[in-house]
Amino acid sequence: MGHGLSKLAVAGHFVFLLAIYLTTASLSSIISNSATVVAMYQVLKTLEIDGLSTEQIMVVMMLGASSAFATPIGYQTNLMVLARGPYLFGDFVRVGGGLLVVVGVCVAACALVMPIPV
């Protein structure tokens, strides 16, 4: 996974950070956010991308892990809403998938302008 993500670095920093966010958020939609952080940290801690700090990459990963919008099984409150409301699994995928992209663009853009520690 790290090898595939590192190949995206040639597409630009924004695309690379967006890919990290979307990958982490997608994984967080099927397993817990804690397990997602443990798995993704092991992949991302060794990546060295010119022009990006480790802090920028980790912030994007952490925010992606907390964005379990796309499925009801990624977060317990989503599952409670699914059980009580007239919602289907596909409703979460449609609305949450679009929300993931919008939030991902914002997170990647904010991480690019984040001050890099010296």
mmCIF file of N, CA and C in Angstrom:
data_model
loop_
_atom_site.group_PDB
_atom_site.id
_atom_site.type_symbol
_atom_site.label_atom_id
_atom_site.label_comp_id
_atom_site.label_asym_id
_atom_site.label_seq_id
_atom_site.Cartn_x
_atom_site.Cartn_y
_atom_site.Cartn_z
ATOM 1 N N MET A 1 0.821 -1.183 0.000
ATOM 2 C CA MET A 1 0.000 0.000 0.000
ATOM 3 C C MET A 1 0.872 1.256 0.000
ATOM 4 N N GLY A 2 1.939 1.229 0.793
ATOM 5 C CA GLY A 2 2.842 2.373 0.840
ATOM 6 C C GLY A 2 3.521 2.616 -0.487
ATOM 7 N N HIS A 3 3.872 1.535 -1.174
ATOM 8 C CA HIS A 3 4.514 1.665 -2.479
ATOM 9 C C HIS A 3 3.558 2.321 -3.477
ATOM 10 N N GLY A 4 2.309 1.914 -3.458
ATOM 11 C CA GLY A 4 1.315 2.500 -4.360
ATOM 12 C C GLY A 4 1.053 3.961 -4.042
ATOM 13 N N LEU A 5 0.969 4.293 -2.755
ATOM 14 C CA LEU A 5 0.764 5.688 -2.371
ATOM 15 C C LEU A 5 1.963 6.551 -2.732
ATOM 16 N N SER A 6 3.171 6.018 -2.563
ATOM 17 C CA SER A 6 4.357 6.814 -2.879
ATOM 18 C C SER A 6 4.465 7.105 -4.372
ATOM 19 N N LYS A 7 3.911 6.230 -5.199
ATOM 20 C CA LYS A 7 3.915 6.496 -6.646
ATOM 21 C C LYS A 7 3.019 7.673 -6.997
ATOM 22 N N LEU A 8 2.030 7.956 -6.165
ATOM 23 C CA LEU A 8 1.146 9.093 -6.407
ATOM 24 C C LEU A 8 1.811 10.429 -6.103
ATOM 25 N N ALA A 9 2.952 10.400 -5.446
ATOM 26 C CA ALA A 9 3.651 11.643 -5.108
ATOM 27 C C ALA A 9 4.072 12.413 -6.356
ATOM 28 N N VAL A 10 4.271 11.728 -7.474
ATOM 29 C CA VAL A 10 4.668 12.420 -8.699
ATOM 30 C C VAL A 10 3.504 13.231 -9.279
ATOM 31 N N ALA A 11 2.267 12.926 -8.849
ATOM 32 C CA ALA A 11 1.102 13.676 -9.332
ATOM 33 C C ALA A 11 0.953 15.012 -8.611
ATOM 34 N N GLY A 12 1.736 15.219 -7.588
ATOM 35 C CA GLY A 12 1.677 16.475 -6.833
ATOM 36 C C GLY A 12 1.314 16.220 -5.382
ATOM 37 N N HIS A 13 1.670 17.178 -4.555
ATOM 38 C CA HIS A 13 1.436 17.026 -3.129
ATOM 39 C C HIS A 13 -0.051 16.964 -2.799
ATOM 40 N N PHE A 14 -0.857 17.790 -3.473
ATOM 41 C CA PHE A 14 -2.292 17.804 -3.199
ATOM 42 C C PHE A 14 -2.918 16.441 -3.494
ATOM 43 N N VAL A 15 -2.616 15.866 -4.641
ATOM 44 C CA VAL A 15 -3.167 14.559 -5.016
ATOM 45 C C VAL A 15 -2.676 13.485 -4.049
ATOM 46 N N PHE A 16 -1.427 13.561 -3.640
ATOM 47 C CA PHE A 16 -0.871 12.599 -2.697
ATOM 48 C C PHE A 16 -1.593 12.656 -1.354
ATOM 49 N N LEU A 17 -1.788 13.874 -0.823
ATOM 50 C CA LEU A 17 -2.482 14.016 0.452
ATOM 51 C C LEU A 17 -3.944 13.609 0.342
ATOM 52 N N LEU A 18 -4.580 13.929 -0.773
ATOM 53 C CA LEU A 18 -5.966 13.521 -0.986
ATOM 54 C C LEU A 18 -6.073 11.998 -1.045
ATOM 55 N N ALA A 19 -5.122 11.348 -1.673
ATOM 56 C CA ALA A 19 -5.122 9.884 -1.748
ATOM 57 C C ALA A 19 -4.946 9.261 -0.365
ATOM 58 N N ILE A 20 -4.091 9.850 0.455
ATOM 59 C CA ILE A 20 -3.920 9.363 1.831
ATOM 60 C C ILE A 20 -5.231 9.508 2.591
ATOM 61 N N TYR A 21 -5.871 10.671 2.464
ATOM 62 C CA TYR A 21 -7.136 10.899 3.159
ATOM 63 C C TYR A 21 -8.192 9.887 2.709
ATOM 64 N N LEU A 22 -8.364 9.738 1.416
ATOM 65 C CA LEU A 22 -9.404 8.847 0.909
ATOM 66 C C LEU A 22 -9.131 7.384 1.250
ATOM 67 N N THR A 23 -7.870 6.987 1.205
ATOM 68 C CA THR A 23 -7.516 5.616 1.578
ATOM 69 C C THR A 23 -7.805 5.363 3.056
ATOM 70 N N THR A 24 -7.391 6.300 3.895
ATOM 71 C CA THR A 24 -7.606 6.150 5.335
ATOM 72 C C THR A 24 -9.093 6.197 5.674
ATOM 73 N N ALA A 25 -9.829 7.120 5.065
ATOM 74 C CA ALA A 25 -11.264 7.229 5.336
ATOM 75 C C ALA A 25 -12.018 5.998 4.844
ATOM 76 N N SER A 26 -11.606 5.452 3.714
ATOM 77 C CA SER A 26 -12.253 4.243 3.205
ATOM 78 C C SER A 26 -12.010 3.058 4.135
ATOM 79 N N LEU A 27 -10.787 2.935 4.616
ATOM 80 C CA LEU A 27 -10.474 1.867 5.564
ATOM 81 C C LEU A 27 -11.228 2.063 6.877
ATOM 82 N N SER A 28 -11.349 3.309 7.308
ATOM 83 C CA SER A 28 -12.066 3.621 8.542
ATOM 84 C C SER A 28 -13.560 3.353 8.420
ATOM 85 N N SER A 29 -14.061 3.294 7.206
ATOM 86 C CA SER A 29 -15.479 3.018 7.000
ATOM 87 C C SER A 29 -15.823 1.543 7.196
ATOM 88 N N ILE A 30 -14.804 0.683 7.232
ATOM 89 C CA ILE A 30 -15.087 -0.743 7.418
ATOM 90 C C ILE A 30 -14.494 -1.313 8.706
ATOM 91 N N ILE A 31 -13.490 -0.635 9.271
ATOM 92 C CA ILE A 31 -12.951 -1.051 10.575
ATOM 93 C C ILE A 31 -12.909 0.179 11.477
ATOM 94 N N SER A 32 -12.590 0.006 12.728
ATOM 95 C CA SER A 32 -12.585 1.138 13.663
ATOM 96 C C SER A 32 -11.491 2.137 13.322
ATOM 97 N N ASN A 33 -11.686 3.368 13.783
ATOM 98 C CA ASN A 33 -10.690 4.397 13.477
ATOM 99 C C ASN A 33 -9.365 4.124 14.192
ATOM 100 N N SER A 34 -9.399 3.505 15.354
ATOM 101 C CA SER A 34 -8.152 3.171 16.058
ATOM 102 C C SER A 34 -7.337 2.144 15.275
ATOM 103 N N ALA A 35 -8.007 1.120 14.781
ATOM 104 C CA ALA A 35 -7.311 0.108 13.980
ATOM 105 C C ALA A 35 -6.798 0.701 12.675
ATOM 106 N N THR A 36 -7.542 1.632 12.119
ATOM 107 C CA THR A 36 -7.113 2.295 10.886
ATOM 108 C C THR A 36 -5.831 3.084 11.108
ATOM 109 N N VAL A 37 -5.767 3.824 12.210
ATOM 110 C CA VAL A 37 -4.561 4.615 12.506
ATOM 111 C C VAL A 37 -3.365 3.707 12.712
ATOM 112 N N VAL A 38 -3.552 2.612 13.419
ATOM 113 C CA VAL A 38 -2.439 1.675 13.650
ATOM 114 C C VAL A 38 -1.935 1.119 12.319
ATOM 115 N N ALA A 39 -2.848 0.728 11.452
ATOM 116 C CA ALA A 39 -2.451 0.153 10.163
ATOM 117 C C ALA A 39 -1.793 1.194 9.253
ATOM 118 N N MET A 40 -2.405 2.356 9.150
ATOM 119 C CA MET A 40 -1.882 3.375 8.233
ATOM 120 C C MET A 40 -0.586 4.000 8.745
ATOM 121 N N TYR A 41 -0.444 4.122 10.059
ATOM 122 C CA TYR A 41 0.791 4.683 10.599
ATOM 123 C C TYR A 41 1.989 3.827 10.206
ATOM 124 N N GLN A 42 1.814 2.518 10.260
ATOM 125 C CA GLN A 42 2.907 1.627 9.890
ATOM 126 C C GLN A 42 3.301 1.810 8.431
ATOM 127 N N VAL A 43 2.353 2.156 7.595
ATOM 128 C CA VAL A 43 2.623 2.361 6.171
ATOM 129 C C VAL A 43 3.248 3.735 5.936
ATOM 130 N N LEU A 44 2.718 4.763 6.588
ATOM 131 C CA LEU A 44 3.103 6.138 6.269
ATOM 132 C C LEU A 44 4.332 6.644 7.009
ATOM 133 N N LYS A 45 4.704 6.017 8.108
ATOM 134 C CA LYS A 45 5.820 6.548 8.906
ATOM 135 C C LYS A 45 7.153 6.514 8.160
ATOM 136 N N THR A 46 7.305 5.648 7.199
ATOM 137 C CA THR A 46 8.576 5.536 6.495
ATOM 138 C C THR A 46 8.604 6.311 5.175
ATOM 139 N N LEU A 47 7.450 6.843 4.760
ATOM 140 C CA LEU A 47 7.433 7.588 3.494
ATOM 141 C C LEU A 47 8.128 8.928 3.648
ATOM 142 N N GLU A 48 8.990 9.235 2.721
ATOM 143 C CA GLU A 48 9.651 10.534 2.701
ATOM 144 C C GLU A 48 9.384 11.168 1.345
ATOM 145 N N ILE A 49 8.592 12.205 1.347
ATOM 146 C CA ILE A 49 8.210 12.917 0.133
ATOM 147 C C ILE A 49 8.812 14.306 0.212
ATOM 148 N N ASP A 50 9.590 14.685 -0.793
ATOM 149 C CA ASP A 50 10.196 16.017 -0.816
ATOM 150 C C ASP A 50 9.111 17.084 -0.804
ATOM 151 N N GLY A 51 9.261 18.042 0.096
ATOM 152 C CA GLY A 51 8.310 19.148 0.179
ATOM 153 C C GLY A 51 7.165 18.912 1.149
ATOM 154 N N LEU A 52 7.048 17.714 1.714
ATOM 155 C CA LEU A 52 6.013 17.419 2.704
ATOM 156 C C LEU A 52 6.674 16.947 3.990
ATOM 157 N N SER A 53 6.156 17.448 5.092
ATOM 158 C CA SER A 53 6.680 16.978 6.378
ATOM 159 C C SER A 53 5.867 15.789 6.864
ATOM 160 N N THR A 54 6.442 15.072 7.789
ATOM 161 C CA THR A 54 5.746 13.933 8.376
ATOM 162 C C THR A 54 4.486 14.405 9.104
ATOM 163 N N GLU A 55 4.553 15.591 9.708
ATOM 164 C CA GLU A 55 3.399 16.126 10.421
ATOM 165 C C GLU A 55 2.224 16.363 9.480
ATOM 166 N N GLN A 56 2.485 16.879 8.299
ATOM 167 C CA GLN A 56 1.410 17.108 7.332
ATOM 168 C C GLN A 56 0.746 15.784 6.941
ATOM 169 N N ILE A 57 1.539 14.777 6.697
ATOM 170 C CA ILE A 57 1.008 13.469 6.303
ATOM 171 C C ILE A 57 0.207 12.859 7.450
ATOM 172 N N MET A 58 0.703 12.976 8.671
ATOM 173 C CA MET A 58 0.009 12.385 9.822
ATOM 174 C C MET A 58 -1.297 13.104 10.139
ATOM 175 N N VAL A 59 -1.346 14.418 9.966
ATOM 176 C CA VAL A 59 -2.592 15.156 10.192
ATOM 177 C C VAL A 59 -3.659 14.686 9.212
ATOM 178 N N VAL A 60 -3.287 14.520 7.958
ATOM 179 C CA VAL A 60 -4.239 14.043 6.956
ATOM 180 C C VAL A 60 -4.701 12.632 7.305
ATOM 181 N N MET A 61 -3.783 11.785 7.747
ATOM 182 C CA MET A 61 -4.147 10.424 8.124
ATOM 183 C C MET A 61 -5.104 10.425 9.310
ATOM 184 N N MET A 62 -4.831 11.226 10.326
ATOM 185 C CA MET A 62 -5.689 11.260 11.512
ATOM 186 C C MET A 62 -7.086 11.764 11.181
ATOM 187 N N LEU A 63 -7.185 12.785 10.373
ATOM 188 C CA LEU A 63 -8.499 13.296 10.003
ATOM 189 C C LEU A 63 -9.247 12.306 9.119
ATOM 190 N N GLY A 64 -8.530 11.608 8.263
ATOM 191 C CA GLY A 64 -9.166 10.580 7.442
ATOM 192 C C GLY A 64 -9.692 9.430 8.282
ATOM 193 N N ALA A 65 -8.963 9.066 9.304
ATOM 194 C CA ALA A 65 -9.399 7.965 10.165
ATOM 195 C C ALA A 65 -10.649 8.328 10.960
ATOM 196 N N SER A 66 -10.858 9.607 11.181
ATOM 197 C CA SER A 66 -12.042 10.049 11.919
ATOM 198 C C SER A 66 -13.219 10.351 11.007
ATOM 199 N N SER A 67 -13.113 10.043 9.748
ATOM 200 C CA SER A 67 -14.163 10.370 8.778
ATOM 201 C C SER A 67 -14.833 9.113 8.243
ATOM 202 N N ALA A 68 -15.574 8.449 9.093
ATOM 203 C CA ALA A 68 -16.268 7.215 8.696
ATOM 204 C C ALA A 68 -17.683 7.548 8.252
ATOM 205 N N PHE A 69 -17.808 8.296 7.153
ATOM 206 C CA PHE A 69 -19.116 8.737 6.684
ATOM 207 C C PHE A 69 -19.753 7.773 5.696
ATOM 208 N N ALA A 70 -18.963 6.966 5.031
ATOM 209 C CA ALA A 70 -19.435 6.255 3.846
ATOM 210 C C ALA A 70 -20.204 4.962 4.124
ATOM 211 N N THR A 71 -20.117 4.431 5.316
ATOM 212 C CA THR A 71 -20.869 3.218 5.633
ATOM 213 C C THR A 71 -21.411 3.315 7.055
ATOM 214 N N PRO A 72 -22.482 2.608 7.350
ATOM 215 C CA PRO A 72 -22.990 2.623 8.724
ATOM 216 C C PRO A 72 -22.168 1.755 9.679
ATOM 217 N N ILE A 73 -21.295 0.893 9.169
ATOM 218 C CA ILE A 73 -20.553 -0.003 10.057
ATOM 219 C C ILE A 73 -19.251 0.594 10.564
ATOM 220 N N GLY A 74 -18.837 1.739 10.048
ATOM 221 C CA GLY A 74 -17.573 2.327 10.463
ATOM 222 C C GLY A 74 -17.634 3.028 11.802
ATOM 223 N N TYR A 75 -18.837 3.437 12.222
ATOM 224 C CA TYR A 75 -18.967 4.183 13.475
ATOM 225 C C TYR A 75 -20.285 3.805 14.131
ATOM 226 N N GLN A 76 -20.278 3.647 15.436
ATOM 227 C CA GLN A 76 -21.451 3.119 16.120
ATOM 228 C C GLN A 76 -22.681 4.016 15.988
ATOM 229 N N THR A 77 -22.525 5.325 15.945
ATOM 230 C CA THR A 77 -23.678 6.210 15.793
ATOM 231 C C THR A 77 -24.322 6.045 14.417
ATOM 232 N N ASN A 78 -23.516 5.833 13.394
ATOM 233 C CA ASN A 78 -24.082 5.566 12.068
ATOM 234 C C ASN A 78 -24.943 4.311 12.096
ATOM 235 N N LEU A 79 -24.496 3.323 12.804
ATOM 236 C CA LEU A 79 -25.243 2.071 12.906
ATOM 237 C C LEU A 79 -26.548 2.267 13.674
ATOM 238 N N MET A 80 -26.531 3.104 14.695
ATOM 239 C CA MET A 80 -27.754 3.391 15.444
ATOM 240 C C MET A 80 -28.767 4.130 14.570
ATOM 241 N N VAL A 81 -28.309 5.067 13.768
ATOM 242 C CA VAL A 81 -29.201 5.804 12.868
ATOM 243 C C VAL A 81 -29.773 4.868 11.809
ATOM 244 N N LEU A 82 -28.964 3.963 11.303
ATOM 245 C CA LEU A 82 -29.442 3.006 10.303
ATOM 246 C C LEU A 82 -30.554 2.131 10.882
ATOM 247 N N ALA A 83 -30.405 1.703 12.118
ATOM 248 C CA ALA A 83 -31.392 0.821 12.726
ATOM 249 C C ALA A 83 -32.705 1.552 13.029
ATOM 250 N N ARG A 84 -32.646 2.804 13.443
ATOM 251 C CA ARG A 84 -33.840 3.535 13.853
ATOM 252 C C ARG A 84 -34.501 4.320 12.727
ATOM 253 N N GLY A 85 -33.742 4.753 11.764
ATOM 254 C CA GLY A 85 -34.303 5.573 10.694
ATOM 255 C C GLY A 85 -34.651 4.737 9.473
ATOM 256 N N PRO A 86 -35.334 5.342 8.534
ATOM 257 C CA PRO A 86 -35.692 4.611 7.308
ATOM 258 C C PRO A 86 -34.572 4.659 6.270
ATOM 259 N N TYR A 87 -33.337 4.358 6.679
ATOM 260 C CA TYR A 87 -32.184 4.461 5.787
ATOM 261 C C TYR A 87 -31.734 3.082 5.314
ATOM 262 N N LEU A 88 -31.118 3.074 4.164
ATOM 263 C CA LEU A 88 -30.512 1.868 3.611
ATOM 264 C C LEU A 88 -29.005 2.039 3.602
ATOM 265 N N PHE A 89 -28.299 0.938 3.459
ATOM 266 C CA PHE A 89 -26.836 0.978 3.392
ATOM 267 C C PHE A 89 -26.384 1.895 2.259
ATOM 268 N N GLY A 90 -27.059 1.834 1.118
ATOM 269 C CA GLY A 90 -26.703 2.656 -0.041
ATOM 270 C C GLY A 90 -26.860 4.143 0.201
ATOM 271 N N ASP A 91 -27.757 4.536 1.108
ATOM 272 C CA ASP A 91 -27.908 5.953 1.440
ATOM 273 C C ASP A 91 -26.624 6.503 2.048
ATOM 274 N N PHE A 92 -26.009 5.720 2.904
ATOM 275 C CA PHE A 92 -24.749 6.144 3.507
ATOM 276 C C PHE A 92 -23.647 6.246 2.454
ATOM 277 N N VAL A 93 -23.616 5.308 1.537
ATOM 278 C CA VAL A 93 -22.582 5.309 0.496
ATOM 279 C C VAL A 93 -22.747 6.523 -0.403
ATOM 280 N N ARG A 94 -23.970 6.837 -0.799
ATOM 281 C CA ARG A 94 -24.193 7.980 -1.692
ATOM 282 C C ARG A 94 -23.858 9.308 -1.022
ATOM 283 N N VAL A 95 -24.445 9.550 0.122
ATOM 284 C CA VAL A 95 -24.233 10.828 0.802
ATOM 285 C C VAL A 95 -22.835 10.890 1.419
ATOM 286 N N GLY A 96 -22.444 9.839 2.113
ATOM 287 C CA GLY A 96 -21.144 9.825 2.777
ATOM 288 C C GLY A 96 -19.979 9.814 1.818
ATOM 289 N N GLY A 97 -20.138 9.142 0.670
ATOM 290 C CA GLY A 97 -19.059 9.126 -0.324
ATOM 291 C C GLY A 97 -18.769 10.513 -0.876
ATOM 292 N N GLY A 98 -19.832 11.241 -1.183
ATOM 293 C CA GLY A 98 -19.654 12.623 -1.650
ATOM 294 C C GLY A 98 -19.058 13.508 -0.577
ATOM 295 N N LEU A 99 -19.503 13.306 0.651
ATOM 296 C CA LEU A 99 -18.974 14.081 1.773
ATOM 297 C C LEU A 99 -17.495 13.786 1.997
ATOM 298 N N LEU A 100 -17.096 12.526 1.817
ATOM 299 C CA LEU A 100 -15.676 12.171 1.954
ATOM 300 C C LEU A 100 -14.814 12.934 0.957
ATOM 301 N N VAL A 101 -15.287 13.045 -0.275
ATOM 302 C CA VAL A 101 -14.514 13.754 -1.298
ATOM 303 C C VAL A 101 -14.409 15.242 -0.960
ATOM 304 N N VAL A 102 -15.515 15.850 -0.560
ATOM 305 C CA VAL A 102 -15.508 17.283 -0.235
ATOM 306 C C VAL A 102 -14.600 17.566 0.957
ATOM 307 N N VAL A 103 -14.749 16.791 2.013
ATOM 308 C CA VAL A 103 -13.904 16.984 3.195
ATOM 309 C C VAL A 103 -12.445 16.667 2.870
ATOM 310 N N GLY A 104 -12.219 15.655 2.050
ATOM 311 C CA GLY A 104 -10.850 15.303 1.665
ATOM 312 C C GLY A 104 -10.144 16.414 0.920
ATOM 313 N N VAL A 105 -10.845 17.083 0.028
ATOM 314 C CA VAL A 105 -10.262 18.220 -0.700
ATOM 315 C C VAL A 105 -9.903 19.333 0.280
ATOM 316 N N CYS A 106 -10.789 19.612 1.228
ATOM 317 C CA CYS A 106 -10.516 20.652 2.223
ATOM 318 C C CYS A 106 -9.331 20.287 3.122
ATOM 319 N N VAL A 107 -9.292 19.044 3.567
ATOM 320 C CA VAL A 107 -8.200 18.600 4.446
ATOM 321 C C VAL A 107 -6.864 18.642 3.716
ATOM 322 N N ALA A 108 -6.828 18.161 2.478
ATOM 323 C CA ALA A 108 -5.572 18.163 1.716
ATOM 324 C C ALA A 108 -5.104 19.595 1.456
ATOM 325 N N ALA A 109 -6.030 20.485 1.138
ATOM 326 C CA ALA A 109 -5.655 21.884 0.891
ATOM 327 C C ALA A 109 -5.143 22.546 2.165
ATOM 328 N N CYS A 110 -5.804 22.293 3.287
ATOM 329 C CA CYS A 110 -5.355 22.875 4.558
ATOM 330 C C CYS A 110 -4.005 22.319 4.991
ATOM 331 N N ALA A 111 -3.772 21.041 4.744
ATOM 332 C CA ALA A 111 -2.490 20.439 5.121
ATOM 333 C C ALA A 111 -1.341 21.012 4.292
ATOM 334 N N LEU A 112 -1.630 21.419 3.067
ATOM 335 C CA LEU A 112 -0.573 22.005 2.230
ATOM 336 C C LEU A 112 -0.122 23.359 2.752
ATOM 337 N N VAL A 113 -1.035 24.133 3.332
ATOM 338 C CA VAL A 113 -0.670 25.464 3.827
ATOM 339 C C VAL A 113 -0.303 25.436 5.303
ATOM 340 N N MET A 114 -0.365 24.261 5.901
ATOM 341 C CA MET A 114 0.018 24.102 7.299
ATOM 342 C C MET A 114 1.489 24.442 7.465
ATOM 343 N N PRO A 115 1.812 25.226 8.501
ATOM 344 C CA PRO A 115 3.233 25.550 8.687
ATOM 345 C C PRO A 115 4.076 24.311 8.947
ATOM 346 N N ILE A 116 5.199 24.241 8.290
ATOM 347 C CA ILE A 116 6.109 23.105 8.455
ATOM 348 C C ILE A 116 7.094 23.448 9.579
ATOM 349 N N PRO A 117 7.151 22.614 10.628
ATOM 350 C CA PRO A 117 8.080 22.889 11.718
ATOM 351 C C PRO A 117 9.529 22.760 11.262
ATOM 352 N N VAL A 118 10.359 23.566 11.854
ATOM 353 C CA VAL A 118 11.771 23.571 11.492
ATOM 354 C C VAL A 118 12.554 22.679 12.403
#
